[in-house]
Tab-separated table of C-alpha atoms and ligand atoms in Angstrom:
chain	number	residue	atom	x	y	z
A	15	MET	CA	46.174	30.355	-209.608
A	16	CYS	CA	45.247	28.261	-212.377
A	17	GLY	CA	47.290	26.202	-215.310
A	18	VAL	CA	46.963	26.826	-219.251
A	19	VAL	CA	48.482	24.997	-221.992
A	20	GLY	CA	47.987	26.136	-225.875
A	21	VAL	CA	49.706	23.586	-228.982
A	22	LEU	CA	49.486	23.720	-232.620
A	23	SER	CA	50.646	20.564	-233.583
A	24	PRO	CA	50.683	19.592	-237.394
A	25	GLY	CA	49.981	15.980	-238.488
A	26	GLN	CA	48.765	14.803	-235.090
A	27	GLN	CA	45.922	15.198	-233.332
A	28	ALA	CA	46.504	18.424	-230.223
A	29	ALA	CA	44.296	17.251	-227.639
A	30	PRO	CA	46.014	14.359	-225.623
A	31	ILE	CA	48.735	16.868	-226.059
A	32	ALA	CA	47.283	19.301	-224.626
A	33	ALA	CA	45.658	17.124	-222.309
A	34	LEU	CA	49.318	15.671	-221.114
A	35	GLY	CA	50.441	18.783	-220.093
A	36	LEU	CA	47.551	20.167	-218.358
A	37	PHE	CA	48.147	16.576	-215.823
A	38	ALA	CA	51.640	18.852	-215.193
A	39	LEU	CA	49.805	21.531	-214.181
A	40	GLN	CA	46.820	20.273	-211.877
A	41	HIS	CA	49.304	21.872	-208.938
A	42	ARG	CA	47.930	24.822	-209.761
A	43	GLY	CA	43.850	24.571	-210.312
A	44	GLN	CA	41.844	21.666	-209.104
A	45	GLU	CA	38.314	23.156	-209.657
A	46	SER	CA	38.123	22.623	-213.199
A	47	ALA	CA	39.570	22.039	-216.395
A	48	GLY	CA	38.854	22.041	-219.827
A	49	ILE	CA	39.926	22.083	-223.217
A	50	ALA	CA	38.990	23.485	-226.718
A	51	VAL	CA	39.708	22.437	-229.776
A	52	SER	CA	39.822	23.215	-233.856
A	53	ASP	CA	40.191	21.349	-236.964
A	54	GLY	CA	40.028	24.617	-239.263
A	55	ASP	CA	36.833	24.894	-239.452
A	56	GLN	CA	35.312	23.900	-236.440
A	57	LEU	CA	35.510	25.304	-232.709
A	58	MET	CA	34.808	23.186	-230.096
A	59	VAL	CA	35.240	23.641	-225.950
A	60	TYR	CA	34.260	20.920	-223.138
A	61	LYS	CA	34.804	21.618	-219.992
A	62	ASP	CA	33.586	20.521	-216.392
A	63	LEU	CA	34.074	20.795	-212.800
A	64	GLY	CA	37.198	18.353	-211.663
A	65	LEU	CA	40.094	17.572	-211.652
A	66	VAL	CA	42.032	17.114	-215.533
A	67	ALA	CA	41.877	13.290	-215.394
A	68	GLN	CA	37.714	13.326	-214.910
A	69	VAL	CA	37.388	15.919	-217.041
A	70	LEU	CA	39.756	15.331	-220.102
A	71	ASP	CA	39.364	11.116	-219.618
A	72	GLU	CA	40.345	8.580	-222.522
A	73	ARG	CA	37.055	8.124	-223.481
A	74	ARG	CA	36.286	11.897	-223.984
A	75	LEU	CA	40.105	12.928	-226.139
A	76	PRO	CA	39.697	10.897	-228.832
A	77	SER	CA	36.206	13.133	-230.090
A	78	LEU	CA	38.397	16.294	-229.634
A	79	ARG	CA	39.799	16.275	-232.680
A	80	GLY	CA	42.072	18.484	-234.624
A	81	GLU	CA	45.931	20.164	-234.529
A	82	MET	CA	44.646	23.362	-232.301
A	83	ALA	CA	43.961	23.064	-228.805
A	84	ILE	CA	43.786	24.733	-225.897
A	85	ALA	CA	43.673	23.613	-222.248
A	86	HIS	CA	43.340	25.817	-218.904
A	87	CYS	CA	42.960	23.833	-214.882
A	88	ARG	CA	41.781	26.382	-212.445
A	89	TYR	CA	41.670	27.533	-209.126
A	90	SER	CA	39.332	30.344	-208.900
A	91	THR	CA	39.837	33.799	-207.710
A	92	THR	CA	37.290	35.438	-209.252
A	93	GLY	CA	33.412	33.964	-209.665
A	94	SER	CA	32.519	31.092	-207.833
A	95	THR	CA	33.218	27.619	-208.681
A	96	LEU	CA	30.796	26.533	-211.126
A	97	TRP	CA	30.151	25.381	-214.771
A	98	GLU	CA	29.528	28.453	-216.306
A	99	ASN	CA	33.070	30.200	-214.738
A	100	ALA	CA	34.851	26.586	-216.143
A	101	GLN	CA	37.619	27.352	-218.786
A	102	PRO	CA	38.689	27.837	-221.668
A	103	ALA	CA	35.592	30.600	-221.763
A	104	PHE	CA	33.778	31.135	-225.013
A	105	ARG	CA	32.319	33.576	-226.902
A	106	LEU	CA	30.749	33.683	-230.521
A	107	GLY	CA	30.372	37.153	-231.442
A	108	PRO	CA	29.501	39.418	-234.139
A	109	GLN	CA	33.466	39.125	-235.437
A	110	ARG	CA	34.312	35.750	-234.586
A	111	ALA	CA	34.320	33.166	-232.242
A	112	VAL	CA	37.331	32.741	-229.655
A	113	ALA	CA	38.153	30.460	-226.754
A	114	VAL	CA	40.273	32.360	-224.037
A	115	GLY	CA	42.052	30.133	-221.020
A	116	HIS	CA	43.337	32.724	-218.415
A	117	ASN	CA	45.633	32.706	-215.343
A	118	GLY	CA	45.963	35.916	-213.292
A	119	ASN	CA	43.458	38.366	-212.429
A	120	LEU	CA	42.767	41.853	-214.079
A	121	VAL	CA	42.654	45.146	-212.127
A	122	ASN	CA	40.167	46.984	-214.399
A	123	THR	CA	36.855	44.994	-214.453
A	124	ARG	CA	34.748	48.050	-213.730
A	125	HIS	CA	36.110	49.736	-216.845
A	126	LEU	CA	35.885	46.580	-218.887
A	127	LEU	CA	32.488	45.854	-218.306
A	128	GLU	CA	31.443	50.027	-219.413
A	129	LEU	CA	33.366	48.685	-222.846
A	130	LEU	CA	30.685	45.616	-223.297
A	131	PRO	CA	27.347	46.771	-224.808
A	132	GLY	CA	24.230	45.582	-222.809
A	133	ARG	CA	26.576	45.033	-219.872
A	134	ARG	CA	24.160	43.304	-217.498
A	135	GLY	CA	23.194	39.993	-218.229
A	136	ARG	CA	25.517	39.235	-221.655
A	137	LEU	CA	28.556	37.253	-219.301
A	138	ALA	CA	27.872	33.485	-218.985
A	139	GLY	CA	29.807	33.472	-216.251
A	140	SER	CA	30.867	36.019	-213.187
A	141	THR	CA	34.315	36.190	-214.219
A	142	ASP	CA	37.339	38.462	-215.704
A	143	THR	CA	37.703	35.910	-218.223
A	144	GLU	CA	34.619	35.848	-219.270
A	145	LEU	CA	34.307	39.472	-219.863
A	146	LEU	CA	37.907	39.498	-222.000
A	147	THR	CA	36.222	36.626	-223.572
A	148	ALA	CA	33.207	38.732	-224.948
A	149	LEU	CA	34.938	41.517	-225.428
A	150	LEU	CA	37.327	40.020	-227.990
A	151	ALA	CA	34.160	38.986	-229.687
A	152	GLN	CA	32.847	41.662	-230.718
A	153	GLU	CA	36.124	44.161	-231.153
A	154	PRO	CA	36.968	44.798	-234.963
A	155	GLY	CA	39.693	44.007	-236.999
A	156	ASP	CA	40.822	41.409	-239.477
A	157	ASP	CA	41.128	38.851	-237.224
A	158	LEU	CA	41.739	37.758	-233.350
A	159	VAL	CA	45.602	39.065	-233.440
A	160	ALA	CA	44.384	42.759	-234.876
A	161	ALA	CA	42.198	42.208	-232.094
A	162	LEU	CA	44.240	41.402	-229.834
A	163	LEU	CA	46.529	44.516	-230.252
A	164	THR	CA	43.327	46.829	-230.164
A	165	LEU	CA	41.843	45.179	-227.002
A	166	LEU	CA	45.099	44.707	-224.882
A	167	PRO	CA	46.630	48.016	-224.194
A	168	ARG	CA	42.793	49.022	-222.369
A	169	VAL	CA	43.499	45.477	-219.942
A	170	SER	CA	45.092	46.134	-216.867
A	171	GLY	CA	46.487	43.287	-214.291
A	172	ALA	CA	48.110	40.324	-214.851
A	173	TYR	CA	47.465	37.773	-217.176
A	174	ALA	CA	49.238	34.817	-218.634
A	175	LEU	CA	46.672	33.774	-221.366
A	176	VAL	CA	45.959	30.800	-224.125
A	177	LEU	CA	43.686	31.680	-226.809
A	178	MET	CA	42.442	30.189	-230.329
A	179	ASP	CA	39.684	30.827	-232.839
A	180	ASP	CA	39.409	28.601	-235.588
A	181	ALA	CA	43.179	29.373	-237.740
A	182	HIS	CA	45.287	30.618	-234.523
A	183	VAL	CA	46.704	29.068	-231.170
A	184	ILE	CA	47.997	32.563	-229.400
A	185	GLY	CA	49.861	32.952	-226.137
A	186	VAL	CA	49.985	36.592	-224.480
A	187	ARG	CA	51.573	37.931	-221.153
A	188	ASP	CA	50.904	40.958	-219.370
A	189	PRO	CA	53.346	43.695	-219.685
A	190	ASN	CA	54.852	43.033	-216.068
A	191	GLY	CA	55.078	38.821	-216.623
A	192	PHE	CA	53.223	38.923	-212.935
A	193	ARG	CA	52.451	34.696	-214.306
A	194	PRO	CA	55.010	32.956	-216.118
A	195	LEU	CA	54.231	31.647	-220.012
A	196	CYS	CA	56.806	29.891	-222.048
A	197	LEU	CA	57.418	28.418	-225.524
A	198	GLY	CA	58.127	24.712	-226.579
A	199	ARG	CA	58.923	22.986	-229.682
A	200	LEU	CA	57.200	19.840	-230.897
A	201	ASP	CA	58.958	18.048	-233.739
A	202	ALA	CA	56.407	19.486	-236.287
A	203	GLY	CA	54.595	21.910	-233.796
A	204	TRP	CA	54.362	24.507	-231.654
A	205	VAL	CA	53.885	24.458	-227.667
A	206	LEU	CA	52.642	27.162	-224.903
A	207	ALA	CA	52.735	26.632	-221.246
A	208	LEU	CA	52.564	28.123	-217.576
A	209	GLU	CA	55.555	25.966	-216.513
A	210	THR	CA	58.248	24.262	-218.068
A	211	PRO	CA	57.577	20.737	-216.821
A	212	ALA	CA	54.224	20.680	-219.195
A	213	LEU	CA	56.699	20.766	-222.036
A	214	ASP	CA	58.884	18.276	-220.754
A	215	ILE	CA	55.909	15.493	-219.924
A	216	VAL	CA	54.890	16.207	-223.892
A	217	GLY	CA	58.068	15.921	-225.010
A	218	ALA	CA	58.423	19.753	-226.317
A	219	HIS	CA	61.765	21.142	-226.099
A	220	TYR	CA	62.201	24.842	-223.988
A	221	VAL	CA	62.945	27.476	-226.507
A	222	ARG	CA	62.073	30.801	-224.815
A	223	ASP	CA	59.384	32.592	-222.323
A	224	VAL	CA	57.139	35.265	-223.758
A	225	GLU	CA	58.112	37.778	-222.584
A	226	PRO	CA	55.926	40.820	-220.147
A	227	GLY	CA	54.604	42.478	-223.177
A	228	GLU	CA	54.288	40.414	-225.778
A	229	MET	CA	51.802	38.072	-227.986
A	230	VAL	CA	52.847	34.951	-229.907
A	231	ALA	CA	50.491	33.911	-233.022
A	232	ILE	CA	50.927	30.307	-234.188
A	233	ASP	CA	49.200	29.662	-236.873
A	234	ALA	CA	49.642	26.697	-240.110
A	235	SER	CA	52.349	29.520	-241.593
A	236	GLY	CA	54.102	29.577	-238.680
A	237	LEU	CA	54.951	31.763	-235.990
A	238	ARG	CA	54.981	34.939	-235.523
A	239	SER	CA	55.426	37.604	-232.057
A	240	HIS	CA	53.987	41.060	-231.147
A	241	HIS	CA	55.288	43.194	-228.846
A	242	PHE	CA	52.124	45.406	-227.862
A	243	ALA	CA	53.652	47.532	-224.565
A	244	GLU	CA	56.548	48.097	-223.503
A	245	PRO	CA	57.922	45.314	-220.898
A	246	SER	CA	58.249	45.973	-217.226
A	247	PRO	CA	58.942	42.661	-215.927
A	248	LYS	CA	57.674	41.702	-212.225
A	249	LEU	CA	57.059	38.186	-212.002
A	250	CYS	CA	55.524	36.988	-208.727
A	251	LEU	CA	57.677	36.363	-206.204
A	252	PHE	CA	55.395	33.819	-205.146
A	253	GLU	CA	56.110	31.575	-207.747
A	254	PHE	CA	59.341	31.038	-206.858
A	255	VAL	CA	58.208	30.552	-203.328
A	256	TYR	CA	54.991	28.086	-203.371
A	257	PHE	CA	53.187	27.974	-206.601
A	258	SER	CA	55.308	26.905	-209.463
A	259	ARG	CA	56.298	22.730	-209.327
A	260	PRO	CA	60.450	22.127	-207.816
A	261	ASP	CA	61.241	21.297	-211.404
A	262	THR	CA	59.824	24.375	-213.144
A	263	ASN	CA	62.781	26.796	-214.804
A	264	LEU	CA	61.819	30.628	-214.070
A	265	TYR	CA	64.122	33.157	-214.970
A	266	GLY	CA	66.647	30.537	-215.993
A	267	GLN	CA	66.357	29.413	-212.784
A	268	SER	CA	65.831	26.257	-211.512
A	269	VAL	CA	63.018	26.086	-208.643
A	270	HIS	CA	64.244	23.456	-206.505
A	271	ALA	CA	67.485	24.635	-206.373
A	272	ALA	CA	66.236	28.204	-205.491
A	273	ARG	CA	64.359	26.810	-202.800
A	274	GLN	CA	67.114	25.166	-201.701
A	275	ARG	CA	69.360	28.300	-201.026
A	276	MET	CA	66.206	30.069	-199.435
A	277	GLY	CA	66.204	26.946	-196.831
A	278	GLU	CA	70.251	28.033	-196.357
A	279	GLU	CA	69.960	31.403	-196.322
A	280	LEU	CA	67.146	30.800	-193.424
A	281	ALA	CA	69.834	28.886	-191.488
A	282	ARG	CA	72.090	31.629	-191.676
A	283	GLN	CA	69.818	34.537	-190.962
A	284	ALA	CA	67.883	32.883	-187.806
A	285	PRO	CA	70.675	30.333	-186.436
A	286	VAL	CA	69.139	27.359	-183.770
A	287	HIS	CA	70.454	24.458	-181.759
A	288	ALA	CA	67.924	21.794	-182.232
A	289	ASP	CA	68.134	17.846	-183.448
A	290	MET	CA	66.426	17.859	-186.653
A	291	VAL	CA	65.151	19.839	-188.882
A	292	MET	CA	61.740	19.198	-190.425
A	293	PRO	CA	59.866	20.086	-193.817
A	294	VAL	CA	56.029	20.672	-193.962
A	295	PRO	CA	55.301	18.725	-196.907
A	296	GLU	CA	55.450	19.023	-199.882
A	297	SER	CA	56.012	22.718	-200.209
A	298	GLY	CA	58.944	23.087	-197.496
A	299	ILE	CA	61.075	20.168	-198.804
A	300	PRO	CA	63.953	21.680	-200.798
A	301	ALA	CA	63.896	24.418	-198.202
A	302	ALA	CA	64.911	22.198	-195.379
A	303	GLN	CA	66.764	19.853	-197.074
A	304	GLY	CA	68.952	23.754	-197.486
A	305	PHE	CA	68.605	24.451	-193.761
A	306	ALA	CA	69.940	20.887	-192.970
A	307	ARG	CA	72.595	21.671	-195.204
A	308	ALA	CA	73.801	24.971	-194.277
A	309	SER	CA	72.891	24.280	-190.263
A	310	GLY	CA	74.224	20.981	-190.006
A	311	ILE	CA	71.557	19.814	-188.214
A	312	PRO	CA	70.356	16.035	-189.283
A	313	TYR	CA	67.106	15.979	-192.086
A	314	GLY	CA	63.920	14.165	-191.063
A	315	ASP	CA	60.096	13.899	-191.682
A	316	GLY	CA	57.770	14.683	-188.939
A	317	VAL	CA	54.431	14.275	-190.692
A	318	VAL	CA	53.131	12.485	-193.544
A	319	LYS	CA	50.954	14.382	-195.805
A	320	ASN	CA	47.836	12.862	-197.191
A	321	ARG	CA	47.983	13.160	-201.097
A	322	TYR	CA	44.557	12.642	-201.757
A	323	ILE	CA	42.879	14.979	-199.861
A	324	GLY	CA	41.741	18.819	-201.627
A	325	ARG	CA	42.842	22.134	-200.649
A	326	THR	CA	42.238	22.966	-197.079
A	327	PHE	CA	43.438	26.452	-198.141
A	328	ILE	CA	39.601	28.407	-198.570
A	329	ALA	CA	37.677	26.044	-196.955
A	330	PRO	CA	35.051	28.723	-195.136
A	331	THR	CA	35.705	28.683	-191.194
A	332	PRO	CA	39.022	28.488	-189.907
A	333	GLU	CA	37.121	25.319	-187.964
A	334	THR	CA	36.924	23.072	-191.172
A	335	ARG	CA	40.341	24.590	-192.241
A	336	ALA	CA	41.899	23.154	-189.029
A	337	ALA	CA	40.320	19.958	-189.440
A	338	GLY	CA	41.780	19.931	-193.378
A	339	VAL	CA	44.812	20.195	-191.912
A	340	ARG	CA	44.487	17.433	-189.397
A	341	LEU	CA	43.554	15.359	-192.351
A	342	LYS	CA	46.343	16.554	-194.553
A	343	LEU	CA	49.150	16.432	-192.552
A	344	ASN	CA	50.117	13.138	-189.265
A	345	PRO	CA	52.778	13.235	-187.370
A	346	ILE	CA	55.463	10.375	-186.846
A	347	ARG	CA	55.606	9.993	-183.379
A	348	GLU	CA	58.627	8.239	-183.013
A	349	ASN	CA	60.592	10.484	-185.105
A	350	ILE	CA	59.079	14.138	-182.939
A	351	ALA	CA	59.259	12.729	-179.251
A	352	GLY	CA	61.514	14.615	-177.245
A	353	LYS	CA	62.979	16.477	-179.921
A	354	ARG	CA	63.618	20.032	-180.761
A	355	LEU	CA	62.448	20.389	-184.002
A	356	VAL	CA	62.733	22.861	-187.058
A	357	VAL	CA	60.129	23.235	-188.927
A	358	VAL	CA	60.043	24.426	-192.324
A	359	ASP	CA	58.048	26.198	-194.692
A	360	ASP	CA	57.551	28.077	-197.550
A	361	SER	CA	54.789	30.588	-195.765
A	362	ILE	CA	52.152	31.314	-193.208
A	363	VAL	CA	49.254	33.421	-194.788
A	364	ARG	CA	46.424	32.951	-192.580
A	365	GLY	CA	48.019	30.828	-189.564
A	366	THR	CA	46.335	27.743	-189.838
A	367	THR	CA	48.127	25.304	-191.007
A	368	GLN	CA	51.283	26.336	-188.543
A	369	LEU	CA	48.815	26.789	-185.453
A	370	THR	CA	47.466	22.673	-186.526
A	371	LEU	CA	50.841	21.506	-187.325
A	372	THR	CA	52.233	23.385	-184.163
A	373	ARG	CA	49.652	21.760	-181.865
A	374	MET	CA	50.210	17.822	-183.076
A	375	LEU	CA	53.856	17.760	-182.983
A	376	ARG	CA	53.410	18.967	-179.178
A	377	GLU	CA	51.250	16.573	-178.490
A	378	ALA	CA	53.650	13.835	-180.303
A	379	GLY	CA	55.836	15.144	-177.383
A	380	ALA	CA	58.196	17.450	-179.179
A	381	ALA	CA	60.199	19.557	-177.086
A	382	GLU	CA	60.809	22.187	-178.656
A	383	VAL	CA	59.518	24.003	-182.153
A	384	HIS	CA	61.551	26.190	-183.883
A	385	LEU	CA	59.796	27.842	-187.070
A	386	ARG	CA	61.438	29.091	-190.290
A	387	VAL	CA	59.783	30.342	-193.170
A	388	THR	CA	61.349	31.066	-196.068
A	389	SER	CA	58.995	34.335	-197.068
A	390	PRO	CA	58.630	37.487	-195.156
A	391	PRO	CA	55.237	37.972	-193.423
A	392	TYR	CA	52.187	37.865	-195.472
A	393	ARG	CA	51.163	41.586	-194.843
A	394	TRP	CA	48.882	42.421	-197.857
A	395	PRO	CA	46.496	40.668	-200.221
A	396	CYS	CA	47.143	40.357	-203.810
A	397	PHE	CA	44.304	41.935	-206.570
A	398	TYR	CA	46.560	39.500	-209.666
A	399	GLY	CA	45.741	35.937	-209.145
A	400	MET	CA	46.891	35.314	-205.822
A	401	ASP	CA	43.508	33.671	-203.639
A	402	THR	CA	44.631	34.872	-200.076
A	403	GLY	CA	41.579	36.657	-199.174
A	404	ARG	CA	41.318	39.944	-197.954
A	405	ARG	CA	43.876	41.725	-195.363
A	406	PRO	CA	42.018	40.994	-191.785
A	407	GLU	CA	42.073	36.921	-192.643
A	408	LEU	CA	46.072	37.785	-193.231
A	409	LEU	CA	47.605	36.671	-189.938
A	410	ALA	CA	50.416	39.001	-190.066
A	411	ALA	CA	48.840	41.933	-191.863
A	412	ASP	CA	49.009	43.883	-188.222
A	413	LEU	CA	50.751	41.853	-185.933
A	414	GLN	CA	54.797	41.698	-185.044
A	415	VAL	CA	56.939	38.769	-185.610
A	416	GLY	CA	56.592	38.283	-181.800
A	417	GLU	CA	53.183	38.310	-181.620
A	418	VAL	CA	52.832	35.945	-184.804
A	419	ARG	CA	55.220	33.644	-182.463
A	420	GLU	CA	52.701	33.806	-179.064
A	421	TYR	CA	49.649	33.304	-180.944
A	422	LEU	CA	51.234	30.309	-182.883
A	423	GLY	CA	52.533	28.780	-179.414
A	424	VAL	CA	55.757	28.122	-181.202
A	425	ASP	CA	59.509	28.411	-179.181
A	426	SER	CA	60.904	30.146	-182.248
A	427	LEU	CA	59.775	32.395	-185.675
A	428	ALA	CA	61.585	33.594	-188.247
A	429	TYR	CA	60.651	34.512	-191.839
A	430	LEU	CA	63.410	34.975	-194.502
A	431	GLU	CA	64.133	38.662	-194.681
A	432	LEU	CA	63.477	39.701	-198.334
A	433	ASP	CA	66.498	41.024	-199.794
A	434	ARG	CA	68.084	36.997	-198.800
A	435	LEU	CA	64.955	35.830	-200.999
A	436	VAL	CA	65.472	37.750	-203.672
A	437	ALA	CA	68.759	36.702	-203.739
A	438	ALA	CA	68.488	32.726	-203.489
A	439	THR	CA	66.393	33.017	-206.603
A	440	GLY	CA	69.147	34.193	-208.718
A	441	SER	CA	67.392	37.526	-210.145
A	442	ASN	CA	66.729	40.904	-208.447
A	443	ALA	CA	64.582	42.825	-206.406
A	444	GLU	CA	63.230	45.140	-209.295
A	445	SER	CA	61.925	42.522	-211.482
A	446	PHE	CA	59.704	41.075	-208.817
A	447	CYS	CA	56.204	41.847	-207.717
A	448	THR	CA	56.306	41.570	-204.343
A	449	ALA	CA	52.806	43.188	-202.773
A	450	CYS	CA	51.701	40.492	-201.120
A	451	LEU	CA	54.957	41.264	-198.652
A	452	SER	CA	55.684	44.901	-199.341
A	453	GLY	CA	52.394	46.506	-199.692
A	454	GLU	CA	53.778	47.865	-203.232
A	455	TYR	CA	51.416	47.289	-205.961
A	456	PRO	CA	53.114	47.608	-209.428
A	457	VAL	CA	50.128	48.232	-211.136
A	458	PRO	CA	47.371	50.290	-209.436
A	459	VAL	CA	44.215	48.378	-207.951
A	460	PRO	CA	41.581	50.492	-209.098
A	461	ASP	CA	38.795	47.961	-208.963
A	462	ALA	CA	39.832	46.924	-204.618
A	463	ASP	CA	36.693	44.714	-204.903
A	464	THR	CA	37.380	43.067	-208.309
A	465	LYS	CA	36.682	40.189	-207.395
A	466	LEU	CA	33.120	41.266	-206.301
A	467	ALA	CA	32.621	43.447	-209.310
A	468	LEU	CA	31.865	41.390	-212.204
A	469	GLU	CA	29.401	38.967	-209.503
A	470	GLU	CA	27.524	41.927	-208.455
A	471	GLU	CA	27.690	43.524	-212.037
A	472	THR	CA	26.415	40.753	-213.937
A	473	VAL	CA	24.097	38.160	-214.124
A	474	ARG	CA	24.074	34.821	-216.324
A	475	ALA	CA	22.323	34.095	-219.743
A	476	PRO	CA	20.909	31.198	-221.115
A	477	ALA	CA	21.860	32.557	-224.722
A	478	ALA	CA	25.202	33.104	-224.266
A	479	ALA	CA	25.846	29.607	-224.136
A	480	ALA	CA	23.381	28.439	-227.335
A	481	PRO	CA	25.781	26.610	-229.849
A	482	GLU	CA	25.424	27.889	-233.491
A	483	ALA	CA	26.835	26.739	-237.119
A	484	ASN	CA	29.768	26.131	-236.585
A	485	VAL	CA	30.187	25.463	-232.807
A	486	ARG	CA	29.662	22.320	-230.796
A	487	ILE	CA	29.713	23.137	-226.885
A	488	GLU	CA	29.239	20.179	-224.487
A	489	PRO	CA	27.854	21.094	-221.244
B	518	LIG	P1	47.599	29.138	-194.242
B	518	LIG	O1	47.387	27.887	-193.785
B	518	LIG	O2	46.644	29.965	-194.184
B	518	LIG	O3	48.906	29.821	-193.182
B	518	LIG	O4	48.511	29.316	-195.439
B	518	LIG	C1	49.926	28.840	-195.793
B	518	LIG	C2	49.832	27.610	-196.506
B	518	LIG	O5	49.466	27.745	-197.697
B	518	LIG	C3	51.449	27.375	-196.536
B	518	LIG	O6	52.398	25.931	-196.102
B	518	LIG	C4	51.690	27.587	-198.314
B	518	LIG	O7	52.250	26.099	-198.787
B	518	LIG	C5	50.209	27.628	-198.443
B	518	LIG	N1	49.784	28.198	-199.867
B	518	LIG	C6	50.545	29.356	-199.865
B	518	LIG	N2	49.939	30.805	-200.418
B	518	LIG	C7	48.755	30.192	-200.838
B	518	LIG	C8	47.439	30.028	-201.934
B	518	LIG	N3	47.809	31.366	-202.423
B	518	LIG	N4	46.265	29.542	-201.996
B	518	LIG	C9	46.798	28.352	-201.381
B	518	LIG	N5	47.889	28.034	-200.880
B	518	LIG	C10	48.748	28.417	-200.543
């Protein structure tokens, strides 16, 4: 995951606009937040572990001056939760100073590491983004645009990037466009954002998506577009299923409406006699509405979600994850007792949520639990930026649907078929990456162990974080 925003706002401070946009993307990463600003002369980075509101607070923003900014919130897929791995990544190299915010995962980091002289000890953090930033800072060329045009063809994997030097704000999408990135217009100026609600919230109007294989470079003279690779669109299908906000538009479609259609499709594919359709909040809500509409079974709330609990998804052991689910979800007993329930959720990954939830519903007196999931069995690890663990951790990796049903202890289980899921998005199958569901990886994964590669190969170099000349870094 991860959220990114880029702003160029002539006549206005860019940092408050970028911070506001980042608030709208908080769901994409809660580990760290950061911003880089430039007044055309001095590039400054401020980042820290924590939520956007904690890091970019009202006291901090006024000191971040300039008409250009990029901002980032992080959900780690490579590298640990350390200050050094927070973004924007920054590097003052022999050629330029550059700041980078990245969503996605590169898959050829071992190869890229070979392009970095001195390799070991040259990176401040242990992420693929740090490596990319270091390579950009050393790449010969007149400016950052030229450096990117040389470097990007050597980079493979998933990247939606916002970048900045002291003169440009740049947005880039990899040739497959695994992750979204859109462009919006302010009265005077431009905004780049990972999801469209960030544009709504800063008062920018949506212009278009940055295309796969496209770089847009914005500076005082306007916006220029460069196509650096042949596009082969493969948007992550999970953006529709789970990641994106419901009020986001992807491929010109409302995600909320698409999720409702997924629920409707599921009701047609796997009907069941029941008394109430309930979502697993919040991601299951629109699909449960769709299921209820198509089946005629009343929609109701069976559990309440505590919105103030952090992620349970990557808590280290199944026991702590299960405890996290209990903290997060609590049943409304009166709505459940004696009822035959249809429970609608977007996905089963490790199965922790459903195992714990099903037990909870039974304890609260549910007569039957019929689980309906708006994506096919999740069987293959993602190497393009989803943090879902290795294959043995995936519940459905080697189990048939009947075995998953038995393990979870539900009365019936149905996963939405892939073609129905794709139909619900309003696009065609060719335009999506479905690797986690089908095992078909659009970009070969030479570094299947990418997530470890950088941590093994690099050590932290204090010198890399030293402030210099026209650059100030605040720890
Ligand atoms: P699990 O409990 O491991 O089966 O996780 C499934 C739940 O986590 C689903 O209900 C989703 O809402 C959510 N989820 C799916 N994919 C991800 C992801 N990559 N990161 C965090 N949460 C996820």
